[in-house]
Amino acid sequence: MMKRIVVIGAGHMGTAIILGLLQKHCADLCVVDPSESRRNILNERHGLKVAKSPENIGDDDIVVLAIPPQTFSTFAKGAYLRSDRTGLVISVMAGVTTATISNLLATNQVIRAIPNTPSEIFQGMTVFCASSSTNAKNLAIAEDVLQSFGKTLRVMDESLIDHATALCGGGPAFVAYFANAMQDFAMQSGFNHTDAALMVGQVLRGTADLLDVTGKSATQICNEVMTPQGTTERGIFHFMENNLELIVRSGLAKSSARSRELGQFFNVKTRGQHARPK
Ligand SMILES: NC(=O)c1ccc[n+]([C@@H]2O[C@H](COP(=O)([O-])OP(=O)(O)OC[C@H]3O[C@@H](n4cnc5c(N)ncnc54)[C@H](OP(=O)(O)O)[C@@H]3O)[C@@H](O)[C@H]2O)c1
């Protein structure tokens, strides 16, 4: 990675990306964030160049946009990027399409990516797509950047990114929601917090590894635990009677719809209006 990388937005996602790039020994890294305390931490801990606003972005710099979608219009309005820039823009903003980014930033080298918070420990899952004009060199650079904090999957159909936003972007929260219910059950049953966290964490990790290492399907893993007339079967039957699978699927569908909604907002508004999605 020879070019300078400018990460804009040093919140949860931006910081995970920065840590991944540092792990890759990315030498020329600059971070833009409005928060003075966040800038100081990044500068003091990692010796990074930091800036309050992105005034000095070069035409050839790689820009990683990790700001909330709701602030993108204002950012674009700032016109920090020159219209004839050749550098790559990698956006991790939920919902905002490559077409919107290309239009509002007047650039055609755009990657739209959805990472997730396990990126913080280099265990991220990032699904991404490229605008049709993105060249092979920039595509390779983007993969290199995104793989610095986990695994990647490239999709050719951009509409899949909304579903990936639900599955992968939101996935850790959905799994943690289930994990929290398991942990609450453990504590109500008499385990202390530490032991409850140990059990639930190891069950999640073990199941994830079992899926990964053995290549068994989720259904097979489920069936292998469900001894006929046994304890797990009783629990799964209860989930089935109460349509838990349907609830999970509809929750994911709602999340995916919200991603589309965020994106459509920019499409509905005419170019240059720079309004803000709710
Ligand atoms: N969190 C996730 O799991 C996840 C997963 C996939 C994608 N994403 C996407 O990643 C992006 C960031 O999410 P996040 O969870 O990291 O949010 P976050 O923790 O709120 O971080 C956003 C950061 O961007 C800063 N910021 C806002 N406007 C800016 C501007 N114009 N220039 C520079 N910095 C600016 C914010 O500063 P202030 O707080 O001072 O405003 C904050 O530090 C979002 O677009 C989100 O859709 C997040």
Short mmCIF file of C-alpha atoms and ligand atoms in Angstrom, two decimals:
data_model
loop_
_atom_site.label_atom_id
_atom_site.label_comp_id
_atom_site.label_asym_id
_atom_site.label_seq_id
_atom_site.Cartn_x
_atom_site.Cartn_y
_atom_site.Cartn_z
CA MET A 1 0.00 0.00 0.00
CA MET A 2 2.05 2.91 -1.27
CA LYS A 3 -0.53 5.68 -1.32
CA ARG A 4 -1.65 7.79 1.58
CA ILE A 5 -4.84 6.61 3.25
CA VAL A 6 -7.15 9.17 4.84
CA VAL A 7 -9.71 7.67 7.21
CA ILE A 8 -12.61 10.05 7.77
CA GLY A 9 -14.52 9.33 10.98
CA ALA A 10 -12.73 7.64 13.87
CA GLY A 11 -15.70 6.09 15.66
CA HIS A 12 -16.22 2.35 16.17
CA MET A 13 -15.79 1.36 12.55
CA GLY A 14 -13.17 3.94 11.63
CA THR A 15 -11.01 2.93 14.59
CA ALA A 16 -11.30 -0.76 13.72
CA ILE A 17 -10.15 0.06 10.19
CA ILE A 18 -7.29 2.20 11.51
CA LEU A 19 -6.11 -0.63 13.81
CA GLY A 20 -6.24 -3.08 10.91
CA LEU A 21 -4.19 -0.76 8.73
CA LEU A 22 -1.67 -0.21 11.54
CA GLN A 23 -1.33 -3.97 11.92
CA LYS A 24 -0.51 -4.06 8.20
CA HIS A 25 2.21 -1.48 8.80
CA CYS A 26 0.47 1.05 6.59
CA ALA A 27 3.01 3.86 6.78
CA ASP A 28 1.11 6.83 5.46
CA LEU A 29 -2.12 7.09 7.38
CA CYS A 30 -4.07 10.19 8.30
CA VAL A 31 -7.25 10.37 10.38
CA VAL A 32 -9.92 13.05 10.26
CA ASP A 33 -12.40 13.34 13.13
CA PRO A 34 -14.11 16.31 14.79
CA SER A 35 -13.43 15.04 18.32
CA GLU A 36 -10.26 16.48 19.82
CA SER A 37 -10.00 13.75 22.46
CA ARG A 38 -10.29 10.97 19.85
CA ARG A 39 -7.67 12.70 17.69
CA ASN A 40 -5.32 13.04 20.67
CA ILE A 41 -5.69 9.36 21.59
CA LEU A 42 -4.89 8.24 18.04
CA ASN A 43 -1.97 10.61 17.81
CA GLU A 44 -0.49 9.76 21.22
CA ARG A 45 -1.04 6.00 21.12
CA HIS A 46 -0.20 5.33 17.50
CA GLY A 47 1.68 8.42 16.33
CA LEU A 48 -0.91 9.02 13.64
CA LYS A 49 -1.33 12.22 11.70
CA VAL A 50 -4.70 13.66 12.66
CA ALA A 51 -6.86 16.51 11.41
CA LYS A 52 -10.10 18.15 12.44
CA SER A 53 -11.39 18.51 8.90
CA PRO A 54 -10.38 16.95 5.60
CA GLU A 55 -9.06 20.02 3.83
CA ASN A 56 -5.84 18.60 2.47
CA ILE A 57 -6.98 15.44 0.74
CA GLY A 58 -4.84 14.82 -2.33
CA ASP A 59 -6.27 13.72 -5.68
CA ASP A 60 -4.48 10.44 -5.36
CA ASP A 61 -5.17 9.70 -1.69
CA ILE A 62 -7.29 6.71 -0.75
CA VAL A 63 -10.25 8.02 1.21
CA VAL A 64 -12.04 5.73 3.68
CA LEU A 65 -15.41 7.19 4.62
CA ALA A 66 -16.48 5.91 8.04
CA ILE A 67 -18.89 8.69 8.97
CA PRO A 68 -22.60 8.19 9.73
CA PRO A 69 -24.81 8.17 6.58
CA GLN A 70 -26.77 11.05 8.12
CA THR A 71 -23.68 13.27 7.91
CA PHE A 72 -22.67 12.36 4.37
CA SER A 73 -24.62 15.17 2.70
CA THR A 74 -22.89 17.79 4.82
CA PHE A 75 -19.54 16.16 4.17
CA ALA A 76 -20.16 16.10 0.41
CA LYS A 77 -21.30 19.71 0.52
CA GLY A 78 -17.90 20.63 1.93
CA ALA A 79 -16.51 19.67 -1.51
CA TYR A 80 -13.22 18.57 -0.03
CA LEU A 81 -12.55 16.28 -2.95
CA ARG A 82 -11.71 17.65 -6.40
CA SER A 83 -14.02 16.60 -9.18
CA ASP A 84 -11.20 15.18 -11.29
CA ARG A 85 -9.64 13.09 -8.55
CA THR A 86 -8.35 9.68 -9.48
CA GLY A 87 -8.00 8.31 -5.96
CA LEU A 88 -10.19 5.62 -4.54
CA VAL A 89 -13.08 6.24 -2.14
CA ILE A 90 -13.98 3.31 0.15
CA SER A 91 -17.24 3.91 1.97
CA VAL A 92 -18.47 1.80 4.87
CA MET A 93 -21.63 3.89 5.31
CA ALA A 94 -24.79 1.82 5.63
CA GLY A 95 -27.28 2.35 2.83
CA VAL A 96 -25.39 4.91 0.76
CA THR A 97 -25.02 3.54 -2.76
CA THR A 98 -22.01 3.75 -5.06
CA ALA A 99 -24.14 5.90 -7.42
CA THR A 100 -24.88 8.41 -4.64
CA ILE A 101 -21.24 8.53 -3.58
CA SER A 102 -20.09 8.92 -7.19
CA ASN A 103 -22.63 11.70 -7.77
CA LEU A 104 -22.11 13.66 -4.59
CA LEU A 105 -18.33 13.36 -4.59
CA ALA A 106 -17.94 13.51 -8.37
CA THR A 107 -15.68 10.50 -8.50
CA ASN A 108 -16.03 7.15 -10.23
CA GLN A 109 -13.57 5.05 -8.22
CA VAL A 110 -15.91 3.95 -5.44
CA ILE A 111 -16.11 0.90 -3.22
CA ARG A 112 -19.15 0.38 -1.01
CA ALA A 113 -18.33 -1.93 1.86
CA ILE A 114 -20.11 -3.22 4.95
CA PRO A 115 -17.75 -4.41 7.67
CA ASN A 116 -18.73 -5.29 11.24
CA THR A 117 -17.47 -4.69 14.76
CA PRO A 118 -15.39 -7.92 15.10
CA SER A 119 -13.09 -5.99 12.75
CA GLU A 120 -11.83 -4.49 16.02
CA ILE A 121 -10.07 -7.80 16.72
CA PHE A 122 -9.29 -8.51 13.05
CA GLN A 123 -12.20 -10.97 12.83
CA GLY A 124 -14.38 -8.79 10.65
CA MET A 125 -16.61 -9.91 7.81
CA THR A 126 -16.81 -7.31 5.10
CA VAL A 127 -19.05 -7.58 2.07
CA PHE A 128 -18.28 -5.09 -0.68
CA CYS A 129 -19.03 -4.08 -4.24
CA ALA A 130 -17.37 -1.69 -6.66
CA SER A 131 -18.82 0.99 -8.90
CA SER A 132 -18.71 -0.15 -12.53
CA SER A 133 -15.86 2.22 -13.40
CA THR A 134 -13.56 1.16 -10.58
CA ASN A 135 -10.34 -0.05 -12.11
CA ALA A 136 -8.56 -3.31 -11.26
CA LYS A 137 -5.74 -1.54 -9.45
CA ASN A 138 -8.11 0.27 -7.10
CA LEU A 139 -10.12 -2.91 -6.59
CA ALA A 140 -6.96 -4.69 -5.44
CA ILE A 141 -6.09 -1.79 -3.12
CA ALA A 142 -9.59 -1.90 -1.62
CA GLU A 143 -9.36 -5.64 -0.98
CA ASP A 144 -6.00 -5.13 0.67
CA VAL A 145 -7.40 -2.42 2.96
CA LEU A 146 -10.55 -4.41 3.84
CA GLN A 147 -8.65 -7.66 4.43
CA SER A 148 -6.46 -5.91 6.99
CA PHE A 149 -9.24 -6.40 9.55
CA GLY A 150 -10.88 -9.68 8.54
CA LYS A 151 -12.42 -11.68 5.73
CA THR A 152 -14.00 -10.16 2.63
CA LEU A 153 -16.62 -11.14 0.09
CA ARG A 154 -17.10 -9.22 -3.13
CA VAL A 155 -20.57 -9.13 -4.67
CA MET A 156 -21.38 -7.98 -8.18
CA ASP A 157 -25.03 -7.14 -7.47
CA GLU A 158 -25.10 -4.03 -5.28
CA SER A 159 -28.58 -4.76 -3.94
CA LEU A 160 -27.04 -7.65 -1.98
CA ILE A 161 -25.16 -5.11 0.12
CA ASP A 162 -28.41 -4.11 1.88
CA HIS A 163 -28.97 -7.73 2.91
CA ALA A 164 -25.31 -8.07 3.92
CA THR A 165 -25.75 -4.93 6.01
CA ALA A 166 -28.43 -6.76 8.00
CA LEU A 167 -26.56 -10.06 8.14
CA CYS A 168 -22.96 -9.01 8.64
CA GLY A 169 -23.06 -5.35 9.71
CA GLY A 170 -25.85 -5.98 12.21
CA GLY A 171 -25.05 -9.67 12.73
CA PRO A 172 -22.90 -9.22 15.84
CA ALA A 173 -25.76 -7.34 17.52
CA PHE A 174 -28.33 -9.99 16.57
CA VAL A 175 -26.12 -12.80 17.86
CA ALA A 176 -25.27 -10.80 20.99
CA TYR A 177 -29.01 -10.26 21.59
CA PHE A 178 -29.52 -14.04 21.65
CA ALA A 179 -26.36 -14.45 23.74
CA ASN A 180 -27.72 -11.95 26.25
CA ALA A 181 -30.91 -13.98 26.67
CA MET A 182 -28.80 -17.11 27.28
CA GLN A 183 -26.64 -15.26 29.78
CA ASP A 184 -29.71 -13.92 31.62
CA PHE A 185 -31.05 -17.47 31.83
CA ALA A 186 -27.72 -18.67 33.25
CA MET A 187 -27.71 -15.95 35.90
CA GLN A 188 -31.33 -16.51 36.85
CA SER A 189 -30.46 -20.19 37.23
CA GLY A 190 -27.76 -19.38 39.80
CA PHE A 191 -24.50 -18.91 37.84
CA ASN A 192 -22.54 -15.74 38.52
CA HIS A 193 -21.90 -13.21 35.75
CA THR A 194 -18.35 -14.41 35.01
CA ASP A 195 -19.35 -18.05 34.70
CA ALA A 196 -22.41 -17.16 32.61
CA ALA A 197 -20.23 -15.13 30.22
CA LEU A 198 -17.66 -17.94 30.03
CA MET A 199 -20.27 -20.56 29.12
CA VAL A 200 -22.12 -18.46 26.57
CA GLY A 201 -18.93 -17.14 24.95
CA GLN A 202 -17.46 -20.63 24.58
CA VAL A 203 -20.75 -22.03 23.20
CA LEU A 204 -20.81 -19.27 20.53
CA ARG A 205 -17.13 -19.68 19.68
CA GLY A 206 -17.36 -23.48 19.60
CA THR A 207 -20.44 -23.45 17.39
CA ALA A 208 -18.90 -20.93 15.00
CA ASP A 209 -15.75 -23.03 14.76
CA LEU A 210 -17.79 -26.20 14.30
CA LEU A 211 -19.58 -24.60 11.34
CA ASP A 212 -16.29 -23.39 9.93
CA VAL A 213 -13.99 -26.34 10.56
CA THR A 214 -16.33 -29.24 9.80
CA GLY A 215 -18.28 -27.54 7.01
CA LYS A 216 -21.45 -29.04 8.51
CA SER A 217 -24.63 -27.07 7.86
CA ALA A 218 -26.35 -25.20 10.66
CA THR A 219 -29.30 -27.60 10.36
CA GLN A 220 -27.01 -30.61 10.74
CA ILE A 221 -25.38 -29.15 13.83
CA CYS A 222 -28.84 -28.51 15.24
CA ASN A 223 -30.03 -32.04 14.47
CA GLU A 224 -26.93 -33.61 15.98
CA VAL A 225 -27.74 -32.01 19.34
CA MET A 226 -31.47 -32.74 19.16
CA THR A 227 -31.63 -36.28 20.50
CA PRO A 228 -35.20 -37.52 19.91
CA GLN A 229 -37.30 -36.79 22.99
CA GLY A 230 -34.27 -35.23 24.66
CA THR A 231 -33.69 -31.90 26.34
CA THR A 232 -32.61 -29.80 23.34
CA GLU A 233 -35.48 -31.08 21.22
CA ARG A 234 -37.91 -29.78 23.85
CA GLY A 235 -36.32 -26.32 23.63
CA ILE A 236 -36.19 -26.25 19.81
CA PHE A 237 -39.81 -27.38 19.57
CA HIS A 238 -40.74 -24.46 21.80
CA PHE A 239 -38.85 -22.08 19.46
CA MET A 240 -40.62 -23.63 16.47
CA GLU A 241 -44.09 -23.41 18.02
CA ASN A 242 -43.43 -19.72 18.67
CA ASN A 243 -42.07 -19.04 15.17
CA LEU A 244 -38.65 -17.90 16.33
CA GLU A 245 -37.17 -18.57 12.88
CA LEU A 246 -39.82 -16.38 11.27
CA ILE A 247 -39.15 -13.61 13.79
CA VAL A 248 -35.40 -13.78 13.12
CA ARG A 249 -35.95 -13.64 9.36
CA SER A 250 -38.39 -10.75 9.56
CA GLY A 251 -36.02 -8.84 11.86
CA LEU A 252 -33.26 -9.26 9.28
CA ALA A 253 -35.63 -8.21 6.50
CA LYS A 254 -36.54 -5.06 8.42
CA SER A 255 -32.88 -4.26 8.95
CA SER A 256 -32.17 -4.77 5.26
CA ALA A 257 -35.15 -2.55 4.35
CA ARG A 258 -33.75 0.20 6.56
CA SER A 259 -30.49 0.04 4.62
CA ARG A 260 -32.43 0.50 1.37
CA GLU A 261 -34.43 3.31 2.95
CA LEU A 262 -31.23 5.17 3.91
CA GLY A 263 -30.01 4.78 0.33
CA GLN A 264 -33.30 5.75 -1.31
CA PHE A 265 -33.35 8.96 0.62
CA PHE A 266 -30.33 10.16 -1.33
CA ASN A 267 -31.82 8.91 -4.59
CA VAL A 268 -35.12 10.72 -4.07
CA LYS A 269 -33.47 14.00 -3.27
CA THR A 270 -32.08 15.68 -6.30
CA ARG A 271 -28.38 16.10 -6.64
CA GLY A 272 -26.96 19.11 -4.88
CA GLN A 273 -29.74 19.39 -2.32
CA HIS A 274 -27.67 17.60 0.26
CA ALA A 275 -30.51 16.94 2.64
CA ARG A 276 -30.10 14.68 5.63
CA PRO A 277 -31.75 11.27 6.11
CA LYS A 278 -33.61 10.61 9.36
N1 LIG B 1 -20.90 0.14 13.87
C1 LIG B 1 -21.08 -0.87 13.02
O1 LIG B 1 -21.23 -2.04 13.41
C2 LIG B 1 -21.08 -0.62 11.54
C3 LIG B 1 -21.10 -1.70 10.67
C4 LIG B 1 -21.07 -1.46 9.27
C5 LIG B 1 -21.04 -0.16 8.81
N2 LIG B 1 -21.06 0.87 9.71
C6 LIG B 1 -21.04 2.23 9.16
O2 LIG B 1 -19.85 2.84 9.59
C7 LIG B 1 -20.07 4.25 9.71
C8 LIG B 1 -19.57 4.69 11.08
O3 LIG B 1 -20.27 3.96 12.06
P1 LIG B 1 -19.74 3.91 13.56
O4 LIG B 1 -20.51 2.86 14.25
O5 LIG B 1 -18.25 3.89 13.57
O6 LIG B 1 -20.25 5.35 14.06
P2 LIG B 1 -19.63 6.28 15.19
O7 LIG B 1 -19.01 5.42 16.23
O8 LIG B 1 -20.69 7.24 15.54
O9 LIG B 1 -18.45 7.03 14.43
C9 LIG B 1 -18.61 8.01 13.46
C10 LIG B 1 -17.46 8.97 13.60
O10 LIG B 1 -17.46 9.88 12.50
C11 LIG B 1 -17.26 11.20 13.04
N3 LIG B 1 -17.77 12.17 12.07
C12 LIG B 1 -19.04 12.58 11.87
N4 LIG B 1 -19.09 13.46 10.85
C13 LIG B 1 -17.82 13.61 10.40
C14 LIG B 1 -17.22 14.39 9.38
N5 LIG B 1 -17.94 15.17 8.57
N6 LIG B 1 -15.89 14.31 9.20
C15 LIG B 1 -15.14 13.50 9.99
N7 LIG B 1 -15.66 12.74 10.98
C16 LIG B 1 -16.97 12.79 11.18
C17 LIG B 1 -17.97 11.16 14.35
O11 LIG B 1 -17.59 12.25 15.17
P3 LIG B 1 -18.66 12.83 16.24
O12 LIG B 1 -19.12 11.66 17.07
O13 LIG B 1 -17.87 13.81 17.00
O14 LIG B 1 -19.78 13.39 15.42
C18 LIG B 1 -17.53 9.80 14.88
O15 LIG B 1 -16.26 9.86 15.46
C19 LIG B 1 -21.57 4.47 9.52
O16 LIG B 1 -21.81 4.98 8.25
C20 LIG B 1 -22.18 3.09 9.66
O17 LIG B 1 -23.32 2.95 8.85
C21 LIG B 1 -21.06 0.68 11.05
#
